[in-house]
Coordinates of C-alpha atoms in Angstrom, one line a residue:
M346 CA 147.4 53.4 97.8
Q347 CA 147.1 55.6 100.8
E348 CA 144.0 57.5 99.3
S349 CA 142.5 54.1 98.5
N350 CA 142.9 52.8 102.0
T351 CA 141.5 56.0 103.4
L352 CA 138.4 55.8 101.2
I353 CA 137.9 52.2 102.0
G354 CA 138.0 53.0 105.7
F355 CA 135.5 55.8 105.2
L356 CA 133.1 53.7 103.2
L357 CA 133.3 50.9 105.7
T358 CA 132.5 53.3 108.5
A359 CA 129.5 54.5 106.6
F360 CA 128.3 51.0 105.9
L361 CA 128.7 49.9 109.5
A362 CA 126.7 53.0 110.6
G363 CA 123.9 52.0 108.3
F364 CA 124.1 48.4 109.5
I365 CA 123.8 49.5 113.1
S366 CA 120.9 51.8 112.3
I367 CA 118.9 48.8 111.0
F368 CA 118.8 47.4 114.6
M369 CA 117.4 50.6 116.0
P370 CA 113.8 50.3 117.3
C371 CA 112.1 52.7 114.9
I372 CA 113.2 50.5 112.0
Y373 CA 111.4 47.4 113.3
P374 CA 107.8 48.3 112.5
I375 CA 108.7 49.0 108.9
M376 CA 109.7 45.4 108.3
P377 CA 106.2 43.9 108.5
M378 CA 104.9 46.9 106.6
T379 CA 107.4 46.1 103.8
V380 CA 106.3 42.4 103.7
S381 CA 102.6 43.4 103.6
F382 CA 103.2 45.8 100.8
F383 CA 105.1 43.4 98.6
T384 CA 102.8 40.4 99.1
K385 CA 100.4 42.4 97.0
Q386 CA 102.9 43.1 94.2
S387 CA 103.4 41.1 91.0
Q388 CA 106.8 40.7 89.4
G389 CA 108.4 40.6 92.9
T390 CA 112.1 40.4 91.8
R391 CA 112.1 43.4 89.6
K392 CA 110.0 45.6 92.0
A393 CA 112.0 44.5 95.0
A394 CA 115.2 45.5 93.2
F395 CA 113.7 48.9 92.4
Y396 CA 112.7 49.2 96.0
G397 CA 116.3 48.7 97.1
F398 CA 117.6 51.2 94.5
S399 CA 115.0 53.7 95.7
I400 CA 116.2 53.4 99.3
M401 CA 119.8 54.2 98.3
F402 CA 118.7 57.0 96.0
V403 CA 116.8 58.7 98.8
F404 CA 119.8 58.5 101.2
A405 CA 122.1 59.7 98.3
L406 CA 120.0 62.8 98.0
I407 CA 121.0 63.8 101.5
G408 CA 124.7 63.5 100.4
L409 CA 124.0 65.5 97.3
V410 CA 122.6 68.4 99.4
A411 CA 125.8 68.5 101.4
M412 CA 127.9 68.1 98.2
A413 CA 126.1 71.0 96.4
F414 CA 127.3 73.6 98.9
G415 CA 131.0 72.7 98.4
A416 CA 134.1 72.5 100.5
P417 CA 133.8 75.7 102.6
F418 CA 130.3 74.8 103.6
L419 CA 131.4 71.3 104.8
N420 CA 134.2 72.9 106.8
F421 CA 131.6 75.3 108.3
I422 CA 129.4 72.3 109.3
S423 CA 132.4 70.6 110.8
T424 CA 133.9 73.4 112.8
H425 CA 131.5 76.4 113.3
W426 CA 129.8 76.6 116.7
V427 CA 126.3 76.8 115.3
P428 CA 126.1 73.3 113.6
N429 CA 128.2 71.8 116.3
L430 CA 125.9 73.1 119.0
I431 CA 122.9 71.9 117.0
F432 CA 124.3 68.4 116.7
F433 CA 125.1 68.4 120.4
I434 CA 121.5 69.2 121.2
I435 CA 120.2 66.7 118.7
F436 CA 122.4 63.9 120.2
I437 CA 121.3 64.8 123.8
L438 CA 117.6 64.9 122.8
F439 CA 117.8 61.6 121.0
G440 CA 119.7 60.1 123.9
I441 CA 117.0 61.1 126.3
S442 CA 114.4 59.9 123.9
L443 CA 116.0 56.4 123.6
L444 CA 116.1 56.2 127.3
G445 CA 112.3 56.4 127.2
A446 CA 111.6 60.0 128.4
F447 CA 109.6 60.9 125.3
E448 CA 109.1 59.9 121.7
I449 CA 110.5 61.9 118.8
V450 CA 108.4 61.7 115.6
L451 CA 107.9 63.7 112.5
P452 CA 104.5 65.5 112.2
Y453 CA 101.8 63.0 111.4
N454 CA 100.5 64.9 108.4
V455 CA 104.0 64.6 106.7
V456 CA 104.3 60.9 107.3
N457 CA 100.7 60.2 106.4
N458 CA 100.9 62.2 103.1
I459 CA 104.0 60.3 102.0
D460 CA 102.4 57.0 103.1
R461 CA 99.3 57.7 101.0
M462 CA 101.4 58.3 97.9
S463 CA 103.0 54.9 98.5
E464 CA 99.6 53.2 98.3
K465 CA 99.2 54.2 94.6
G466 CA 101.0 51.1 93.5
G467 CA 103.4 50.6 90.6
L468 CA 107.0 51.9 90.6
L469 CA 105.9 55.3 91.8
G470 CA 104.3 53.7 94.8
I471 CA 107.4 51.6 95.5
F472 CA 109.5 54.8 95.4
F473 CA 107.3 56.4 97.9
M474 CA 107.4 53.3 100.0
A475 CA 111.2 53.7 100.1
L476 CA 110.7 57.4 101.0
T477 CA 108.4 56.3 103.8
L478 CA 111.1 54.0 105.2
V479 CA 113.6 56.9 105.3
V480 CA 111.1 59.3 106.8
V481 CA 109.8 57.0 109.4
S482 CA 113.4 55.9 110.4
F483 CA 114.3 59.6 110.8
S484 CA 114.4 59.4 114.6
C485 CA 117.0 56.6 114.5
T486 CA 119.1 57.5 111.6
V487 CA 119.7 61.2 112.2
P488 CA 122.4 60.7 114.8
F489 CA 124.3 58.4 112.5
V490 CA 123.8 60.5 109.4
G491 CA 124.9 63.6 111.3
S492 CA 128.1 61.8 112.3
L493 CA 128.6 60.6 108.8
L494 CA 128.3 64.1 107.3
I495 CA 130.7 65.5 109.9
L496 CA 133.2 62.8 109.0
A497 CA 132.6 63.6 105.3
A498 CA 133.3 67.2 105.9
K499 CA 136.9 66.3 106.7
G500 CA 137.4 64.7 103.3
E501 CA 136.8 65.6 99.6
V502 CA 133.6 67.3 98.7
W503 CA 132.2 64.2 96.9
R504 CA 132.4 62.0 100.0
P505 CA 129.0 62.9 101.4
L506 CA 127.5 61.3 98.2
V507 CA 129.4 58.0 98.3
G508 CA 129.2 57.9 102.1
M509 CA 125.4 58.2 102.0
L510 CA 125.3 55.5 99.3
A511 CA 127.3 53.2 101.6
F512 CA 125.1 54.2 104.5
G513 CA 122.0 53.3 102.6
L514 CA 123.3 50.0 101.3
P515 CA 122.5 47.9 104.4
F516 CA 119.0 49.2 104.3
A517 CA 118.7 48.3 100.6
I518 CA 120.0 44.8 101.2
V519 CA 117.8 44.0 104.2
F520 CA 114.6 45.5 102.9
T521 CA 115.0 44.2 99.4
S522 CA 115.5 40.7 101.0
L523 CA 112.4 41.2 103.0
A524 CA 110.5 42.2 99.9
L525 CA 111.7 39.0 98.1
F526 CA 111.3 36.7 101.0
P527 CA 108.5 37.7 103.4
Q528 CA 108.8 34.6 105.4
W529 CA 112.2 35.7 106.7
L530 CA 110.3 38.1 109.0
K531 CA 108.9 35.1 111.0
S532 CA 112.4 34.2 112.1
L533 CA 113.2 37.6 113.7
P534 CA 113.1 37.8 117.5
K535 CA 110.0 39.4 119.0
S536 CA 110.5 42.9 120.3
G537 CA 110.4 43.3 124.1
G538 CA 112.9 43.6 126.9
W539 CA 116.0 43.1 124.8
M540 CA 114.8 45.9 122.5
N541 CA 114.3 48.3 125.4
E542 CA 117.8 47.5 126.7
M543 CA 119.3 48.1 123.3
K544 CA 117.6 51.4 123.1
A545 CA 118.9 52.4 126.5
V546 CA 122.5 51.4 125.7
F547 CA 122.4 53.5 122.5
G548 CA 120.8 56.3 124.4
I549 CA 123.6 56.4 126.9
L550 CA 126.2 56.3 124.2
E551 CA 124.5 59.2 122.5
F552 CA 125.7 61.4 125.4
A553 CA 129.3 60.3 124.8
L554 CA 129.1 61.2 121.1
A555 CA 127.4 64.6 122.0
L556 CA 130.5 65.6 124.0
K557 CA 132.6 65.5 120.9
F558 CA 130.6 68.3 119.3
L559 CA 131.1 70.5 122.4
S560 CA 134.8 69.7 122.3
N561 CA 135.0 70.8 118.7
I562 CA 133.6 74.2 119.7
D563 CA 136.0 74.4 122.6
L564 CA 139.0 73.7 120.5
T565 CA 138.2 75.8 117.4
Y566 CA 137.3 78.9 119.5
H567 CA 140.0 78.4 122.1
F568 CA 137.7 78.4 125.1
N569 CA 140.0 75.8 126.8
L570 CA 137.1 74.5 129.0
I571 CA 137.1 70.8 128.0
S572 CA 140.6 69.5 128.7
R573 CA 141.7 66.0 127.8
N574 CA 141.2 64.8 131.3
I575 CA 137.7 66.3 131.6
F576 CA 136.7 64.7 128.4
L577 CA 138.1 61.3 129.5
G578 CA 136.5 61.6 132.9
I579 CA 133.0 62.1 131.4
W580 CA 133.5 59.2 129.0
I581 CA 134.7 56.9 131.8
I582 CA 131.5 57.6 133.7
I583 CA 129.3 57.0 130.6
F584 CA 130.9 53.7 129.6
A585 CA 131.0 52.4 133.2
A586 CA 127.3 53.3 133.4
V587 CA 126.6 51.2 130.2
G588 CA 128.4 48.2 131.7
L589 CA 126.5 48.5 135.0
Y590 CA 123.2 48.9 133.0
I591 CA 123.9 45.7 131.0
L592 CA 124.6 43.8 134.3
G593 CA 121.3 45.1 135.7
V594 CA 122.8 47.3 138.4
I595 CA 121.2 50.4 136.8
R596 CA 117.6 50.0 135.7
L597 CA 115.1 52.3 134.0
P598 CA 111.4 52.4 135.0
K599 CA 110.2 50.3 132.1
D600 CA 113.0 47.7 132.3
N601 CA 112.6 44.2 133.7
K602 CA 114.8 43.1 136.5
V603 CA 117.8 41.0 135.4
T604 CA 117.5 37.6 136.9
K605 CA 119.6 35.5 134.5
Y606 CA 123.1 36.3 133.2
S607 CA 123.7 34.9 129.8
V608 CA 127.1 34.6 128.3
Q609 CA 126.3 37.4 125.8
R610 CA 125.2 39.8 128.6
I611 CA 128.4 39.1 130.7
A612 CA 130.6 39.4 127.6
F613 CA 129.2 42.8 126.6
A614 CA 129.4 44.1 130.1
L615 CA 133.1 43.0 130.4
L616 CA 133.8 44.7 127.0
F617 CA 132.5 48.1 128.3
F618 CA 134.3 47.7 131.6
A619 CA 137.6 46.8 129.8
F620 CA 137.3 50.0 127.7
T621 CA 136.5 52.0 130.8
A622 CA 139.7 50.6 132.4
Y623 CA 141.7 51.5 129.3
M624 CA 140.5 55.1 129.4
A625 CA 141.2 55.2 133.2
S626 CA 144.8 54.4 132.5
G627 CA 145.0 57.6 130.4
F628 CA 143.2 59.6 132.9
L629 CA 145.2 58.5 136.0
K630 CA 148.6 57.8 134.5
G631 CA 148.6 60.0 131.4
R632 CA 149.1 57.1 129.0
E633 CA 148.8 57.6 125.3
L634 CA 145.5 56.1 124.2
S635 CA 146.1 55.2 120.6
I636 CA 142.6 53.7 120.1
L637 CA 141.1 57.2 120.9
S638 CA 143.7 59.3 119.0
G639 CA 141.7 61.8 117.0
L640 CA 138.7 61.7 119.3
L641 CA 140.2 63.1 122.5
P642 CA 141.3 66.8 122.7
P643 CA 145.1 67.1 122.3
K644 CA 147.3 67.4 125.3
A645 CA 147.5 71.0 126.5
L646 CA 150.1 73.0 124.6
N647 CA 151.4 76.5 125.4
T648 CA 150.9 78.3 122.1
A649 CA 152.4 81.7 123.1
P650 CA 155.2 83.0 120.8
I651 CA 158.7 81.8 121.7
D652 CA 161.0 84.6 123.0
G653 CA 158.9 87.3 121.5
S654 CA 159.3 85.9 117.9
K655 CA 156.7 84.6 115.6
L656 CA 157.8 81.0 116.3
R657 CA 155.2 78.9 118.1
P658 CA 155.5 75.6 120.1
L659 CA 154.2 72.6 118.2
P660 CA 153.6 69.0 119.4
H661 CA 156.6 66.9 120.6
D662 CA 158.8 70.0 121.3
L663 CA 158.8 71.0 117.7
Q664 CA 158.7 74.7 116.7
G665 CA 157.0 76.3 113.8
F666 CA 154.6 79.0 112.5
Y667 CA 150.9 79.5 112.3
D668 CA 151.1 81.8 109.4
Y669 CA 152.2 80.8 105.9
D670 CA 153.9 84.1 105.0
D671 CA 155.9 84.2 108.3
A672 CA 157.0 80.6 107.7
L673 CA 158.1 81.2 104.1
A674 CA 160.1 84.3 105.1
Y675 CA 161.9 82.3 107.9
A676 CA 162.6 79.4 105.5
K677 CA 164.3 81.8 103.2
E678 CA 166.3 83.3 106.1
V679 CA 167.6 79.9 107.3
N680 CA 167.7 78.3 103.8
K681 CA 165.6 75.2 104.7
P682 CA 162.6 73.7 102.8
L683 CA 159.2 74.6 104.1
F684 CA 157.0 71.8 105.4
I685 CA 153.3 72.9 105.3
D686 CA 150.9 71.1 107.6
F687 CA 147.3 71.9 106.7
T688 CA 145.5 70.8 109.9
G689 CA 142.5 71.5 112.1
Y690 CA 141.7 71.7 115.8
A691 CA 138.7 69.4 115.1
C692 CA 140.5 67.1 112.6
A693 CA 140.6 63.5 113.9
N694 CA 143.1 62.2 111.3
C695 CA 145.4 65.2 112.0
R696 CA 145.6 64.2 115.7
K697 CA 146.2 60.5 114.7
M698 CA 149.2 61.6 112.5
E699 CA 150.6 63.8 115.3
E700 CA 150.2 61.2 118.0
N701 CA 151.1 58.0 116.1
V702 CA 153.5 59.1 113.3
W703 CA 155.2 62.4 114.2
P704 CA 156.7 61.0 117.5
K705 CA 158.7 58.2 115.8
P706 CA 162.4 59.1 116.2
E707 CA 163.2 58.9 112.5
V708 CA 160.3 61.2 111.7
L709 CA 160.8 63.6 114.6
E710 CA 164.5 64.0 113.8
R711 CA 163.7 65.1 110.2
L712 CA 161.0 67.5 111.1
K713 CA 163.1 69.1 113.8
N714 CA 166.4 69.5 111.9
E715 CA 165.6 69.6 108.2
F716 CA 162.5 71.7 107.8
V717 CA 160.8 75.0 108.7
I718 CA 157.2 74.0 109.7
A719 CA 154.0 75.9 109.1
S720 CA 151.0 74.5 110.9
L721 CA 148.0 76.1 109.2
Y722 CA 144.7 75.5 111.0
V723 CA 141.8 75.7 108.6
D724 CA 139.2 75.9 111.4
D725 CA 140.9 78.6 113.5
K726 CA 138.1 81.2 114.3
K727 CA 140.5 84.0 115.4
A728 CA 139.8 87.1 113.4
L729 CA 142.3 88.4 110.9
P730 CA 143.4 92.0 111.3
K731 CA 141.2 94.2 109.2
E732 CA 144.0 95.2 106.9
K733 CA 144.7 91.5 106.2
Q734 CA 141.2 90.5 105.3
Y735 CA 140.5 89.9 101.6
T736 CA 138.1 88.6 99.1
S737 CA 139.0 85.2 97.7
K738 CA 139.3 84.5 94.0
Y739 CA 137.9 81.0 94.6
D740 CA 134.5 81.9 95.9
D741 CA 134.4 85.8 96.0
E742 CA 133.8 85.7 99.7
L743 CA 135.5 87.8 102.3
K744 CA 138.1 85.9 104.4
E745 CA 137.8 87.3 107.9
T746 CA 139.4 84.6 110.1
I747 CA 142.8 82.8 110.2
G748 CA 141.0 79.5 109.3
D749 CA 139.3 81.2 106.3
K750 CA 142.7 82.3 105.0
N751 CA 144.4 78.9 105.5
M752 CA 141.5 77.0 103.9
D753 CA 141.6 79.5 100.9
I754 CA 145.3 78.9 100.5
E755 CA 144.9 75.1 100.5
I756 CA 142.0 75.2 97.9
T757 CA 143.4 77.9 95.6
K758 CA 147.1 77.0 95.6
Y759 CA 146.9 73.2 96.0
N760 CA 143.4 72.3 94.8
N761 CA 142.6 70.4 98.0
N762 CA 140.4 70.8 101.0
A763 CA 141.1 67.7 103.1
Q764 CA 143.1 67.6 106.3
P765 CA 145.7 66.6 107.1
F766 CA 147.4 67.7 103.9
Y767 CA 151.2 68.0 103.7
V768 CA 153.2 70.0 101.2
I769 CA 156.9 70.7 100.9
E770 CA 158.1 73.9 99.1
D771 CA 161.4 75.6 98.5
T772 CA 162.2 79.1 99.8
N773 CA 160.4 80.7 96.9
G774 CA 157.1 78.9 97.6
K775 CA 157.5 76.4 94.8
I776 CA 156.4 72.8 95.4
I777 CA 159.4 70.5 95.3
V778 CA 157.6 67.2 96.0
K779 CA 155.1 66.9 93.2
Q780 CA 152.6 64.7 95.1
P781 CA 151.6 66.1 98.5
I782 CA 150.2 63.5 100.9
G783 CA 147.5 63.3 103.6
Y784 CA 146.9 60.7 106.2
S785 CA 149.6 58.0 105.7
S786 CA 151.8 55.4 107.3
K787 CA 155.2 56.1 109.0
E788 CA 157.0 54.6 106.0
D789 CA 155.2 56.7 103.4
F790 CA 155.6 59.8 105.5
I791 CA 159.4 59.3 105.8
K792 CA 159.7 58.7 102.0
F793 CA 157.8 62.0 101.5
L794 CA 160.1 63.9 103.8
D795 CA 163.2 62.4 102.3
E796 CA 162.1 63.3 98.8
G797 CA 161.6 66.9 99.9
I798 CA 165.1 67.0 101.6
S799 CA 166.7 65.5 98.5
N800 CA 165.0 67.7 96.0
F801 CA 165.8 70.8 98.0
R802 CA 169.5 70.0 98.1
K803 CA 169.5 69.5 94.4

């Protein structure tokens, strides 16, 4: 049930990202183009359905590309500084573009060649019409697709495929409907001032999303430059700016002056100001911000060894190990079951579990008194000592970092690559709870821990 709920949430996120993308400005010109194309087609229903299928197929190809490279590649995309820096730059550039500084377009010869193929008619022409839609919408969909693939990298390797199918579904529904009912286009609002304002709001929000990618680099490489409060402070400024923009206090050169305040305008502005105030309570008073758990950097934690031992501080005054072998040896020494926490510095769901489930008294008491804990970060970029580096049996690649080793353990021993992932073993390294779990409710997590305690005592 837990896996099902997680998958449903993932697919809903992908679907909503696709739905939002439809309202981006670069999609708008394709609507009349679609109507014009299909008014010349016979057998409208069959061809419109094929058009919708083709749109989803093209988006799914993007997911297949990510899927083909496998789990380590997805983890690389999610945590390595190179892709995170690339995504940061892309989000900043698209944000500036949406604010009207410049226009991002693909080379004209690429778009024109694809468009010419779409004019050949028949099913092949319809397919290339769908390809034209995806290519022309590039400047609007890349930020959402990038976020989706980053999110997919934290799940099973097949998620990019089903995620991109869900992302493409709103496009297929809307443009298939336009192909079937061209007259619907007449009821759409004319582009103009509202479109420019929508572009600007999305542009400002791009900057907030871009910060998350810089934060991932900071966390996984232990630079410790972007603290929780610095992150919150930047987001507070950004979201307050959006609220002021909607009210007309902040204007861009191409914007019209706001002279009338509709109910919708005031409501959206208040929504952004309320969220700003919510974040300010965490910034000024240190409140836990459950809505943002997983997005914000974790609270600062001294990770130096405790009293010269290999024990390390963990969240909520827990203690544990960052190395599997050290943890297993200690579990044997104190005769306690080993609780393995496969986690990541850039793992949103890991932070949600640590901030919303672990602190519950009935959970914390069990973790503190009944288990030896091994927190194994799969995205830790610290180098392994030369003598501990090895070639994996899984992919024949040299494992040079702590994160490489931890990911390899999770894949080869437990046939899993998602985080969080929790395993309970005895002092010989044998699993004593047959079904490890991932992101879960407090109740399911307690059942999992109790089963481990009970089986160990037996």
